[in-house]
Short mmCIF file of C-alpha atoms and ligand atoms in Angstrom, two decimals:
data_model
loop_
_atom_site.label_atom_id
_atom_site.label_comp_id
_atom_site.label_asym_id
_atom_site.label_seq_id
_atom_site.Cartn_x
_atom_site.Cartn_y
_atom_site.Cartn_z
CA UNK A 1 33.96 2.88 -18.04
CA UNK A 2 33.33 2.16 -14.38
CA UNK A 3 31.44 -1.07 -13.70
CA UNK A 4 28.75 -0.90 -10.98
CA UNK A 5 28.63 -4.03 -8.82
CA UNK A 6 25.44 -5.24 -7.23
CA UNK A 7 24.73 -7.58 -4.32
CA UNK A 8 21.18 -8.86 -4.00
CA UNK A 9 19.91 -10.32 -0.72
CA UNK A 10 16.70 -12.39 -0.92
CA UNK A 11 16.19 -14.68 -3.92
CA UNK A 12 12.43 -15.08 -3.51
CA UNK A 13 9.60 -13.70 -5.64
CA UNK A 14 10.91 -10.17 -6.16
CA UNK A 15 14.57 -11.19 -5.89
CA UNK A 16 14.12 -13.65 -8.76
CA UNK A 17 12.43 -11.03 -10.96
CA UNK A 18 15.16 -8.53 -10.18
CA UNK A 19 17.97 -11.00 -10.87
CA UNK A 20 16.37 -12.06 -14.13
CA UNK A 21 16.16 -8.48 -15.38
CA UNK A 22 19.72 -7.67 -14.29
CA UNK A 23 21.04 -10.78 -16.05
CA UNK A 24 18.82 -10.96 -19.13
CA UNK A 25 18.71 -7.21 -19.86
CA UNK A 26 22.37 -6.55 -19.10
CA UNK A 27 23.14 -5.01 -22.50
CA UNK A 28 20.07 -2.76 -22.49
CA UNK A 29 20.77 -1.60 -18.95
CA UNK A 30 24.40 -0.84 -19.79
CA UNK A 31 23.29 1.27 -22.73
CA UNK A 32 20.79 3.19 -20.60
CA UNK A 33 22.91 3.56 -17.47
CA UNK A 34 26.02 4.51 -19.39
CA UNK A 35 28.01 1.87 -17.49
CA UNK A 36 28.02 -1.93 -17.06
CA UNK A 37 25.79 -3.13 -14.22
CA UNK A 38 27.16 -6.37 -12.87
CA UNK A 39 25.17 -8.67 -10.58
CA UNK A 40 28.07 -9.90 -8.47
CA UNK A 41 26.22 -11.70 -5.68
CA UNK A 42 22.83 -13.23 -5.03
CA UNK A 43 22.56 -14.16 -1.38
CA UNK A 44 19.81 -16.32 0.12
CA UNK A 45 19.66 -19.04 2.74
CA UNK A 46 18.07 -21.35 0.18
CA UNK A 47 20.54 -22.30 -2.55
CA UNK A 48 18.66 -25.24 -4.01
CA UNK A 49 15.17 -24.16 -5.13
CA UNK A 50 14.85 -23.88 -8.90
CA UNK A 51 13.87 -20.26 -9.70
CA UNK A 52 13.15 -21.09 -13.35
CA UNK A 53 16.30 -19.56 -14.91
CA UNK A 54 20.00 -20.14 -14.61
CA UNK A 55 22.42 -17.84 -12.84
CA UNK A 56 26.12 -17.59 -13.66
CA UNK A 57 28.35 -19.89 -11.68
CA UNK A 58 29.70 -18.58 -8.40
CA UNK A 59 27.33 -15.72 -7.75
CA UNK A 60 24.76 -17.56 -5.62
CA UNK A 61 25.82 -17.75 -1.98
CA UNK A 62 24.47 -18.06 1.54
CA UNK A 63 27.50 -16.28 3.00
CA UNK A 64 26.19 -12.79 3.77
CA UNK A 65 29.32 -11.87 5.72
CA UNK A 66 31.42 -12.37 2.60
CA UNK A 67 29.00 -10.26 0.55
CA UNK A 68 28.95 -7.45 3.12
CA UNK A 69 32.75 -7.44 3.29
CA UNK A 70 33.10 -7.17 -0.48
CA UNK A 71 34.37 -3.65 -0.96
CA UNK A 72 33.71 -3.80 -4.70
CA UNK A 73 29.95 -3.85 -4.14
CA UNK A 74 28.41 -0.44 -4.79
CA UNK A 75 24.70 -1.23 -4.42
CA UNK A 76 23.10 -3.57 -1.89
CA UNK A 77 19.56 -4.71 -2.76
CA UNK A 78 17.48 -5.90 0.22
CA UNK A 79 14.61 -8.20 -0.77
CA UNK A 80 14.18 -10.46 2.25
CA UNK A 81 11.29 -8.43 3.70
CA UNK A 82 10.27 -7.92 7.33
CA UNK A 83 11.78 -5.67 9.99
CA UNK A 84 14.63 -7.72 11.40
CA UNK A 85 17.19 -8.73 10.32
CA UNK A 86 16.44 -6.54 7.27
CA UNK A 87 16.94 -3.32 9.30
CA UNK A 88 20.31 -4.47 10.63
CA UNK A 89 21.54 -5.55 7.18
CA UNK A 90 20.41 -2.33 5.51
CA UNK A 91 22.02 -0.11 8.17
CA UNK A 92 25.19 -2.19 8.04
CA UNK A 93 25.39 -1.81 4.25
CA UNK A 94 24.81 1.94 4.50
CA UNK A 95 27.52 2.34 7.16
CA UNK A 96 29.90 0.49 4.87
CA UNK A 97 29.22 3.14 2.24
CA UNK A 98 26.98 1.04 0.01
CA UNK A 99 23.89 2.47 -1.65
CA UNK A 100 20.72 0.55 -0.84
CA UNK A 101 17.69 -0.43 -2.88
CA UNK A 102 14.73 -2.03 -1.15
CA UNK A 103 11.12 -3.04 -1.82
CA UNK A 104 10.49 -3.34 1.91
CA UNK A 105 7.68 -0.90 2.74
CA UNK A 106 7.25 -2.31 6.24
CA UNK A 107 10.87 -1.53 7.00
CA UNK A 108 10.64 2.02 5.65
CA UNK A 109 7.30 2.77 7.30
CA UNK A 110 8.64 1.69 10.69
CA UNK A 111 12.37 2.49 10.53
CA UNK A 112 12.46 4.98 7.65
CA UNK A 113 13.60 7.89 9.81
CA UNK A 114 16.65 5.95 11.05
CA UNK A 115 17.48 4.54 7.62
CA UNK A 116 17.23 7.83 5.72
CA UNK A 117 19.15 9.68 8.45
CA UNK A 118 21.95 7.09 8.39
CA UNK A 119 22.06 7.23 4.59
CA UNK A 120 22.25 11.03 4.72
CA UNK A 121 25.12 10.87 7.23
CA UNK A 122 27.00 8.36 5.09
CA UNK A 123 26.42 10.10 1.76
CA UNK A 124 24.62 7.19 0.11
CA UNK A 125 21.29 6.84 -1.65
CA UNK A 126 18.30 4.70 -0.71
CA UNK A 127 16.03 3.64 -3.59
CA UNK A 128 12.55 2.41 -2.73
CA UNK A 129 10.46 2.68 -5.91
CA UNK A 130 9.29 -0.93 -5.53
CA UNK A 131 7.97 -0.32 -2.02
CA UNK A 132 4.77 1.36 -3.25
CA UNK A 133 2.55 0.13 -6.07
CA UNK A 134 4.93 -2.53 -7.41
CA UNK A 135 5.89 -1.75 -10.98
CA UNK A 136 4.28 1.71 -11.19
CA UNK A 137 6.84 4.51 -10.86
CA UNK A 138 4.81 6.50 -8.31
CA UNK A 139 7.76 7.44 -6.12
CA UNK A 140 9.68 8.98 -9.00
CA UNK A 141 6.52 10.71 -10.23
CA UNK A 142 5.88 12.44 -6.90
CA UNK A 143 9.53 13.14 -6.12
CA UNK A 144 10.56 14.37 -9.55
CA UNK A 145 7.80 14.66 -12.14
CA UNK A 146 5.50 16.60 -9.78
CA UNK A 147 8.21 18.65 -8.09
CA UNK A 148 6.48 21.88 -9.17
CA UNK A 149 3.26 21.03 -7.32
CA UNK A 150 1.75 21.47 -3.91
CA UNK A 151 0.07 18.11 -3.63
CA UNK A 152 -3.31 18.22 -1.91
CA UNK A 153 -4.55 14.66 -2.43
CA UNK A 154 -3.16 11.18 -2.83
CA UNK A 155 -5.69 8.39 -3.25
CA UNK A 156 -4.45 4.90 -3.88
CA UNK A 157 -5.44 1.35 -4.49
CA UNK A 158 -2.11 0.12 -3.22
CA UNK A 159 -2.57 -3.50 -2.28
CA UNK A 160 -2.78 -5.98 -5.13
CA UNK A 161 -3.93 -8.83 -2.92
CA UNK A 162 -6.85 -6.93 -1.39
CA UNK A 163 -7.89 -5.56 -4.76
CA UNK A 164 -7.65 -9.01 -6.34
CA UNK A 165 -9.88 -10.42 -3.59
CA UNK A 166 -12.48 -7.64 -3.85
CA UNK A 167 -12.52 -7.89 -7.64
CA UNK A 168 -13.11 -11.65 -7.70
CA UNK A 169 -15.72 -11.38 -4.95
CA UNK A 170 -17.48 -8.67 -6.99
CA UNK A 171 -17.32 -10.42 -10.35
CA UNK A 172 -17.62 -14.07 -9.43
CA UNK A 173 -18.93 -14.18 -5.88
CA UNK A 174 -15.98 -16.44 -4.92
CA UNK A 175 -15.54 -16.82 -1.14
CA UNK A 176 -12.88 -14.69 0.51
CA UNK A 177 -10.60 -17.56 1.65
CA UNK A 178 -10.40 -19.20 -1.77
CA UNK A 179 -9.45 -15.98 -3.54
CA UNK A 180 -6.82 -15.23 -0.90
CA UNK A 181 -5.21 -18.62 -1.52
CA UNK A 182 -5.03 -17.83 -5.25
CA UNK A 183 -3.42 -14.44 -4.59
CA UNK A 184 -0.80 -16.19 -2.46
CA UNK A 185 -0.11 -18.72 -5.24
CA UNK A 186 0.47 -15.85 -7.65
CA UNK A 187 3.11 -14.33 -5.33
CA UNK A 188 1.18 -11.12 -4.60
CA UNK A 189 0.63 -11.63 -0.88
CA UNK A 190 2.94 -10.69 1.97
CA UNK A 191 4.60 -13.40 4.07
CA UNK A 192 1.84 -12.63 6.59
CA UNK A 193 -1.27 -12.12 4.44
CA UNK A 194 -3.16 -10.43 7.30
CA UNK A 195 -1.01 -7.41 6.41
CA UNK A 196 -2.71 -7.34 3.00
CA UNK A 197 -6.23 -7.98 4.27
CA UNK A 198 -6.22 -5.80 7.35
CA UNK A 199 -4.83 -2.75 5.55
CA UNK A 200 -1.41 -2.81 7.24
CA UNK A 201 0.51 -3.17 3.97
CA UNK A 202 -1.52 -0.31 2.50
CA UNK A 203 -0.73 1.77 5.60
CA UNK A 204 3.00 1.11 5.10
CA UNK A 205 2.66 2.41 1.55
CA UNK A 206 0.57 5.44 2.48
CA UNK A 207 3.13 6.36 5.14
CA UNK A 208 5.82 6.42 2.44
CA UNK A 209 3.66 8.22 -0.15
CA UNK A 210 2.43 10.88 2.24
CA UNK A 211 5.92 11.53 3.60
CA UNK A 212 6.97 12.25 0.02
CA UNK A 213 3.85 14.13 -1.04
CA UNK A 214 3.35 16.28 2.06
CA UNK A 215 6.95 16.71 3.26
CA UNK A 216 6.24 15.40 6.78
CA UNK A 217 7.64 12.27 8.39
CA UNK A 218 4.53 10.06 8.58
CA UNK A 219 4.50 6.94 10.73
CA UNK A 220 2.04 4.07 10.95
CA UNK A 221 0.42 5.50 14.08
CA UNK A 222 -0.56 8.58 12.11
CA UNK A 223 -2.83 6.56 9.81
CA UNK A 224 -6.30 5.27 10.70
CA UNK A 225 -6.42 1.71 9.35
CA UNK A 226 -9.26 -0.73 8.69
CA UNK A 227 -9.10 -3.80 6.45
CA UNK A 228 -11.48 -5.74 4.24
CA UNK A 229 -12.00 -8.90 6.27
CA UNK A 230 -15.54 -7.93 7.35
CA UNK A 231 -16.74 -7.13 3.82
CA UNK A 232 -19.32 -9.67 2.75
CA UNK A 233 -20.74 -10.51 -0.69
CA UNK A 234 -23.92 -8.82 0.59
CA UNK A 235 -22.13 -5.47 1.02
CA UNK A 236 -20.66 -5.81 -2.44
CA UNK A 237 -24.10 -6.52 -3.93
CA UNK A 238 -25.68 -3.54 -2.12
CA UNK A 239 -22.84 -1.28 -3.23
CA UNK A 240 -23.43 -2.31 -6.84
CA UNK A 241 -27.15 -1.56 -6.45
CA UNK A 242 -26.34 1.97 -5.29
CA UNK A 243 -23.81 2.53 -8.11
CA UNK A 244 -20.59 2.04 -6.15
CA UNK A 245 -17.55 -0.24 -6.10
CA UNK A 246 -15.93 -1.16 -2.78
CA UNK A 247 -12.16 -0.61 -2.77
CA UNK A 248 -9.55 -0.71 -0.04
CA UNK A 249 -8.58 2.91 -0.50
CA UNK A 250 -5.55 4.73 0.88
CA UNK A 251 -6.53 8.35 1.44
CA UNK A 252 -4.09 11.19 2.03
CA UNK A 253 -5.46 14.73 1.99
CA UNK A 254 -4.13 18.06 3.13
CA UNK A 255 -7.01 19.74 4.95
CA UNK A 256 -7.37 22.91 6.98
CA UNK A 257 -7.44 20.90 10.20
CA UNK A 258 -4.31 18.95 9.23
CA UNK A 259 -3.42 15.83 7.28
CA UNK A 260 -6.30 13.42 6.81
CA UNK A 261 -4.64 9.99 6.51
CA UNK A 262 -6.72 6.82 6.49
CA UNK A 263 -7.20 3.41 4.99
CA UNK A 264 -10.51 1.62 4.96
CA UNK A 265 -12.90 -0.13 2.62
CA UNK A 266 -14.48 2.71 0.68
CA UNK A 267 -17.43 3.00 -1.66
CA UNK A 268 -16.46 4.97 -4.74
CA UNK A 269 -18.75 5.81 -7.67
CA UNK A 270 -18.73 3.35 -10.56
CA UNK A 271 -17.96 6.24 -12.89
CA UNK A 272 -14.59 7.03 -11.28
CA UNK A 273 -11.48 5.60 -12.94
CA UNK A 274 -10.36 4.13 -9.60
CA UNK A 275 -13.47 1.93 -9.64
CA UNK A 276 -12.20 0.31 -12.84
CA UNK A 277 -8.89 -0.76 -11.26
CA UNK A 278 -9.28 -4.50 -10.95
CA UNK A 279 -7.36 -7.62 -9.99
CA UNK A 280 -3.81 -7.15 -8.73
CA UNK A 281 -3.61 -3.80 -10.50
CA UNK A 282 -2.88 -0.72 -8.41
CA UNK A 283 -3.53 2.92 -9.09
CA UNK A 284 -2.54 6.16 -7.54
CA UNK A 285 -4.63 9.28 -8.09
CA UNK A 286 -2.88 12.52 -7.25
CA UNK A 287 -4.03 16.12 -7.26
CA UNK A 288 -1.42 18.85 -7.58
CA UNK A 289 -2.08 22.58 -7.78
CA UNK A 290 -0.37 22.99 -11.16
CA UNK A 291 -0.83 19.63 -12.83
CA UNK A 292 -4.44 19.08 -11.69
CA UNK A 293 -5.60 15.48 -11.40
CA UNK A 294 -3.48 12.60 -12.62
CA UNK A 295 -3.71 8.85 -12.22
CA UNK A 296 -0.93 6.26 -12.49
CA UNK A 297 -1.99 2.68 -13.12
CA UNK A 298 -0.28 -0.69 -13.45
CA UNK A 299 0.68 -3.95 -11.75
CA UNK A 300 1.07 -3.39 -8.05
CA UNK A 301 2.67 -6.70 -7.17
CA UNK A 302 4.35 -9.73 -8.68
CA UNK A 303 7.81 -10.87 -9.61
CA UNK A 304 8.59 -9.01 -12.82
CA UNK A 305 6.67 -5.72 -12.27
CA UNK A 306 8.29 -5.30 -8.87
CA UNK A 307 11.67 -6.35 -10.26
CA UNK A 308 11.24 -3.63 -12.88
CA UNK A 309 10.94 -0.99 -10.14
CA UNK A 310 13.94 -2.34 -8.22
CA UNK A 311 16.11 -2.23 -11.32
CA UNK A 312 14.94 1.32 -12.11
CA UNK A 313 16.42 2.42 -8.77
CA UNK A 314 19.63 0.51 -9.45
CA UNK A 315 20.06 2.30 -12.78
CA UNK A 316 19.35 5.71 -11.22
CA UNK A 317 21.98 5.15 -8.55
CA UNK A 318 24.46 3.74 -11.07
CA UNK A 319 24.05 6.84 -13.25
CA UNK A 320 24.68 9.10 -10.27
CA UNK A 321 27.77 7.15 -9.19
CA UNK A 322 29.17 7.29 -12.71
CA UNK A 323 28.60 11.04 -13.01
CA UNK A 324 29.75 11.80 -9.44
CA UNK A 325 26.22 13.05 -8.74
CA UNK A 326 25.21 10.91 -5.78
CA UNK A 327 22.46 12.63 -3.81
CA UNK A 328 21.44 14.85 -6.75
CA UNK A 329 17.81 14.00 -6.03
CA UNK A 330 17.16 13.63 -2.27
CA UNK A 331 15.59 10.23 -1.54
CA UNK A 332 12.53 11.83 0.08
CA UNK A 333 12.21 14.67 -2.40
CA UNK A 334 13.51 17.29 0.04
CA UNK A 335 16.67 17.46 2.10
CA UNK A 336 16.33 15.06 5.03
CA UNK A 337 16.67 17.83 7.65
CA UNK A 338 13.77 19.79 6.10
CA UNK A 339 11.14 17.15 6.85
CA UNK A 340 8.54 18.50 9.28
CA UNK A 341 6.61 16.90 12.12
CA UNK A 342 3.13 16.18 10.73
CA UNK A 343 0.03 18.10 11.82
CA UNK A 344 -2.72 15.51 11.77
CA UNK A 345 -6.49 15.78 11.53
CA UNK A 346 -8.09 13.50 14.14
CA UNK A 347 -10.30 10.81 12.61
CA UNK A 348 -13.21 12.02 14.79
CA UNK A 349 -13.15 15.32 12.87
CA UNK A 350 -13.94 13.60 9.58
CA UNK A 351 -17.25 14.30 7.90
CA UNK A 352 -18.69 12.33 5.00
CA UNK A 353 -21.42 10.02 3.79
CA UNK A 354 -21.78 6.51 5.16
CA UNK A 355 -23.19 3.10 4.30
CA UNK A 356 -24.62 1.17 7.25
CA UNK A 357 -25.77 -2.44 7.13
CA UNK A 358 -27.73 -3.31 10.23
CA UNK A 359 -28.35 -6.95 10.97
CA UNK A 360 -31.63 -6.97 12.86
CA UNK A 361 -34.64 -8.96 13.98
CA UNK A 362 -37.50 -8.72 11.51
CA UNK A 363 -40.23 -7.24 13.69
CA UNK A 364 -42.40 -4.13 13.79
CA UNK A 365 -40.81 -0.87 14.91
CA UNK A 366 -37.16 -1.85 14.28
CA UNK A 367 -36.63 0.58 11.45
CA UNK A 368 -38.19 3.43 13.42
CA UNK A 369 -35.98 2.79 16.46
CA UNK A 370 -32.81 2.80 14.37
CA UNK A 371 -33.86 5.90 12.47
CA UNK A 372 -34.70 7.56 15.78
CA UNK A 373 -31.18 7.09 17.16
CA UNK A 374 -29.63 8.31 13.93
CA UNK A 375 -31.86 11.39 14.10
CA UNK A 376 -30.77 12.03 17.70
CA UNK A 377 -27.19 12.26 16.48
CA UNK A 378 -27.93 14.52 13.51
CA UNK A 379 -27.46 11.75 10.98
CA UNK A 380 -29.79 12.18 8.05
CA UNK A 381 -30.78 9.17 5.94
CA UNK A 382 -30.36 9.51 2.18
CA UNK A 383 -31.78 6.10 1.18
CA UNK A 384 -32.82 2.89 2.84
CA UNK A 385 -33.33 -0.71 1.63
CA UNK A 386 -34.61 -3.73 3.49
CA UNK A 387 -34.40 -7.18 1.94
CA UNK A 388 -36.71 -10.06 2.85
CA UNK A 389 -35.62 -12.65 5.38
CA UNK A 390 -34.11 -16.01 4.36
CA UNK A 391 -35.43 -17.95 7.32
CA UNK A 392 -38.20 -17.51 9.86
CA UNK A 393 -36.04 -16.30 12.76
CA UNK A 394 -32.89 -15.25 10.92
CA UNK A 395 -31.55 -11.70 10.82
CA UNK A 396 -32.55 -9.33 8.06
CA UNK A 397 -30.26 -6.69 6.63
CA UNK A 398 -31.37 -3.07 6.66
CA UNK A 399 -29.09 -0.90 4.59
CA UNK A 400 -28.94 2.89 4.80
CA UNK A 401 -26.91 5.51 3.01
CA UNK A 402 -26.54 8.78 4.89
CA UNK A 403 -26.15 12.38 3.90
CA UNK A 404 -23.01 14.08 5.14
CA UNK A 405 -22.49 13.24 8.82
CA UNK A 406 -19.74 13.64 11.40
CA UNK A 407 -17.62 10.58 12.20
CA UNK A 408 -17.88 11.37 15.92
CA UNK A 409 -21.71 11.31 15.70
CA UNK A 410 -21.65 8.11 13.66
CA UNK A 411 -19.54 6.36 16.28
CA UNK A 412 -21.83 7.43 19.12
CA UNK A 413 -25.01 6.49 17.23
CA UNK A 414 -23.72 3.05 16.24
CA UNK A 415 -22.58 2.34 19.78
CA UNK A 416 -26.11 2.97 20.96
CA UNK A 417 -27.74 1.05 18.10
CA UNK A 418 -25.44 -1.97 18.47
CA UNK A 419 -26.38 -2.27 22.12
CA UNK A 420 -30.11 -2.73 21.28
CA UNK A 421 -31.54 -6.23 21.64
CA UNK A 422 -33.02 -6.04 18.11
CA UNK A 423 -29.51 -5.79 16.60
CA UNK A 424 -28.06 -9.24 16.06
CA UNK A 425 -24.47 -8.47 15.04
CA UNK A 426 -22.22 -5.39 14.90
CA UNK A 427 -23.30 -2.94 12.23
CA UNK A 428 -21.21 -2.88 9.09
CA UNK A 429 -20.05 0.59 8.21
CA UNK A 430 -18.42 1.65 4.97
CA UNK A 431 -17.37 5.22 4.25
CA UNK A 432 -18.37 6.72 0.91
CA UNK A 433 -16.09 8.98 -1.13
CA UNK A 434 -18.06 10.93 -3.71
CA UNK A 435 -15.04 11.47 -5.95
CA UNK A 436 -15.20 13.90 -8.87
CA UNK A 437 -14.59 12.18 -12.16
CA UNK A 438 -11.00 12.38 -13.30
P1 NDP B 1 9.79 -13.88 -0.59
O1 NDP B 1 9.44 -14.50 0.70
O2 NDP B 1 9.30 -14.51 -1.84
O3 NDP B 1 11.39 -13.80 -0.71
C1 NDP B 1 12.25 -13.51 0.36
C2 NDP B 1 13.48 -14.38 0.21
O4 NDP B 1 14.45 -13.96 1.16
C3 NDP B 1 13.21 -15.85 0.48
O5 NDP B 1 13.91 -16.63 -0.44
C4 NDP B 1 13.72 -16.03 1.89
O6 NDP B 1 14.10 -17.34 2.19
C5 NDP B 1 14.93 -15.12 1.86
N1 NDP B 1 15.37 -14.72 3.18
C6 NDP B 1 14.58 -14.32 4.21
N2 NDP B 1 15.37 -14.00 5.27
C7 NDP B 1 16.64 -14.23 4.90
C8 NDP B 1 17.89 -14.09 5.56
N3 NDP B 1 17.97 -13.66 6.82
N4 NDP B 1 19.01 -14.41 4.89
C9 NDP B 1 18.94 -14.86 3.62
N5 NDP B 1 17.79 -15.01 2.93
C10 NDP B 1 16.66 -14.68 3.57
O7 NDP B 1 9.35 -12.36 -0.50
P2 NDP B 1 8.99 -11.37 -1.71
O8 NDP B 1 10.00 -11.49 -2.77
O9 NDP B 1 7.56 -11.50 -2.04
O10 NDP B 1 9.13 -9.96 -0.97
C11 NDP B 1 10.38 -9.37 -0.74
C12 NDP B 1 10.16 -7.93 -0.36
O11 NDP B 1 9.53 -7.26 -1.44
C13 NDP B 1 9.26 -7.73 0.85
O12 NDP B 1 9.71 -6.62 1.58
C14 NDP B 1 7.90 -7.43 0.23
O13 NDP B 1 7.08 -6.65 1.06
C15 NDP B 1 8.32 -6.64 -0.98
N6 NDP B 1 7.39 -6.61 -2.09
C16 NDP B 1 6.87 -7.77 -2.57
C17 NDP B 1 6.04 -7.74 -3.67
C18 NDP B 1 5.45 -8.97 -4.26
O14 NDP B 1 4.72 -8.86 -5.24
N7 NDP B 1 5.75 -10.15 -3.75
C19 NDP B 1 5.72 -6.47 -4.34
C20 NDP B 1 6.33 -5.30 -3.75
C21 NDP B 1 7.14 -5.39 -2.67
P3 NDP B 1 13.00 -18.33 2.88
O15 NDP B 1 12.04 -18.64 1.78
O16 NDP B 1 13.83 -19.46 3.34
O17 NDP B 1 12.35 -17.55 3.99
N1 HSE B 2 1.44 -7.85 -0.84
C1 HSE B 2 1.53 -6.69 -1.62
C2 HSE B 2 0.28 -6.55 -2.46
C3 HSE B 2 2.74 -6.77 -2.52
O1 HSE B 2 -0.52 -7.48 -2.51
O2 HSE B 2 0.09 -5.50 -3.05
C4 HSE B 2 3.02 -5.48 -3.20
O3 HSE B 2 3.48 -4.54 -2.34
#
């Protein structure tokens, strides 16, 4: 029975989880893969930190050159993160004929085209289950389980850190910065946590998911992206009053005008299953023409859940090597040369309902002036709340929910409103998705 040899680069959070599973579940994995899976190398520049479990003598190294030159290695696992040198190492491994497994969504969202093309040319596989939604097998579900479907919608809560922050702010009113620090301690956050908070990490994941789901090569520039850093406890409290949860939602929809791809804080009805996804949990809600609506749910970050997804790819590739079936399932669900250029719907063409929180002077006529501008731009108010002021001269919040309006009109109206002297800080805007129940 052929033994499959693995080299793992990056012995950090996910690398440790992956190594633990490969070492501690060796017998189980051998039974399932139909061949022994041998962790031959763990490579990291830090050889001293205690990762909480012991590794067999001789496999931990900082000599990447030696690992790359080892012709017995079949699968190279990249878990260092970031664009460079990860891109160079991955391409090098592929050109040496090694299969690659990575959790690096940033790398795939930015250099995916080059990596998948090089893999295709070299006849090797690239596994990336861990790059979206941590431990949840969303990639395999879209690529294989839903192969019979035209997928029209992918909605996701895809960033554990952002969801953890919003959940704790909602439930406990804990300030943003303190919750972020706790997410970092738990190993959920990216090396640069602004990626989590500003929606960049979610955009990386939506680029990967929508490439798979819609068969077009989606890049970061194709996705409108807004993060959660401006969300205040006040917005969360108002949302709750109106029967909504605020989530950092990844939205991918096939529409007549093209692909609607965006990430922003979104109000979703309390009754929708996505509203119940809390903490570092992720979920992905998919609509296919045959299957209907489905939702996948689980831990979207963390050492062991993400390690679980990495090892799933390793076993898939090992099975294919053993059976001489490499490439049986194309990495992106369709042959690389059949990917299309995307046709995108401009963000300005969006229509929907909106939440506005105006921060204004408390004086007569303010409400009428704001409502007047909204009326001028065809924006109809659905409900309106004004809370009392905290201090004599301080701003007061006026909150409005709109009926369906055009994004282009909303932008023009808010530009005009925010330039008025009665408006004390930029208006907070949150888009509302009136999702059908699952
Ligand atoms: P960590 O920072 O915990 O681990 C990365 C490890 O790689 C560190 O030990 C780092 O060393 C080492 N490293 C970095 N550069 C090099 C290099 N050039 N040569 C050798 N070693 C190097 O990151 P994570 O484990 O959290 O993330 C890894 C990947 O997994 C990223 O792409 C991330 O986006 C992705 N991911 C992470 C998840 C999570 O829950 N954490 C979930 C899903 C995906 P040093 O500490 O010295 O920099
Ligand atoms: N930083 C990411 C998150 C890790 O918080 O979801 C998982 O991709």
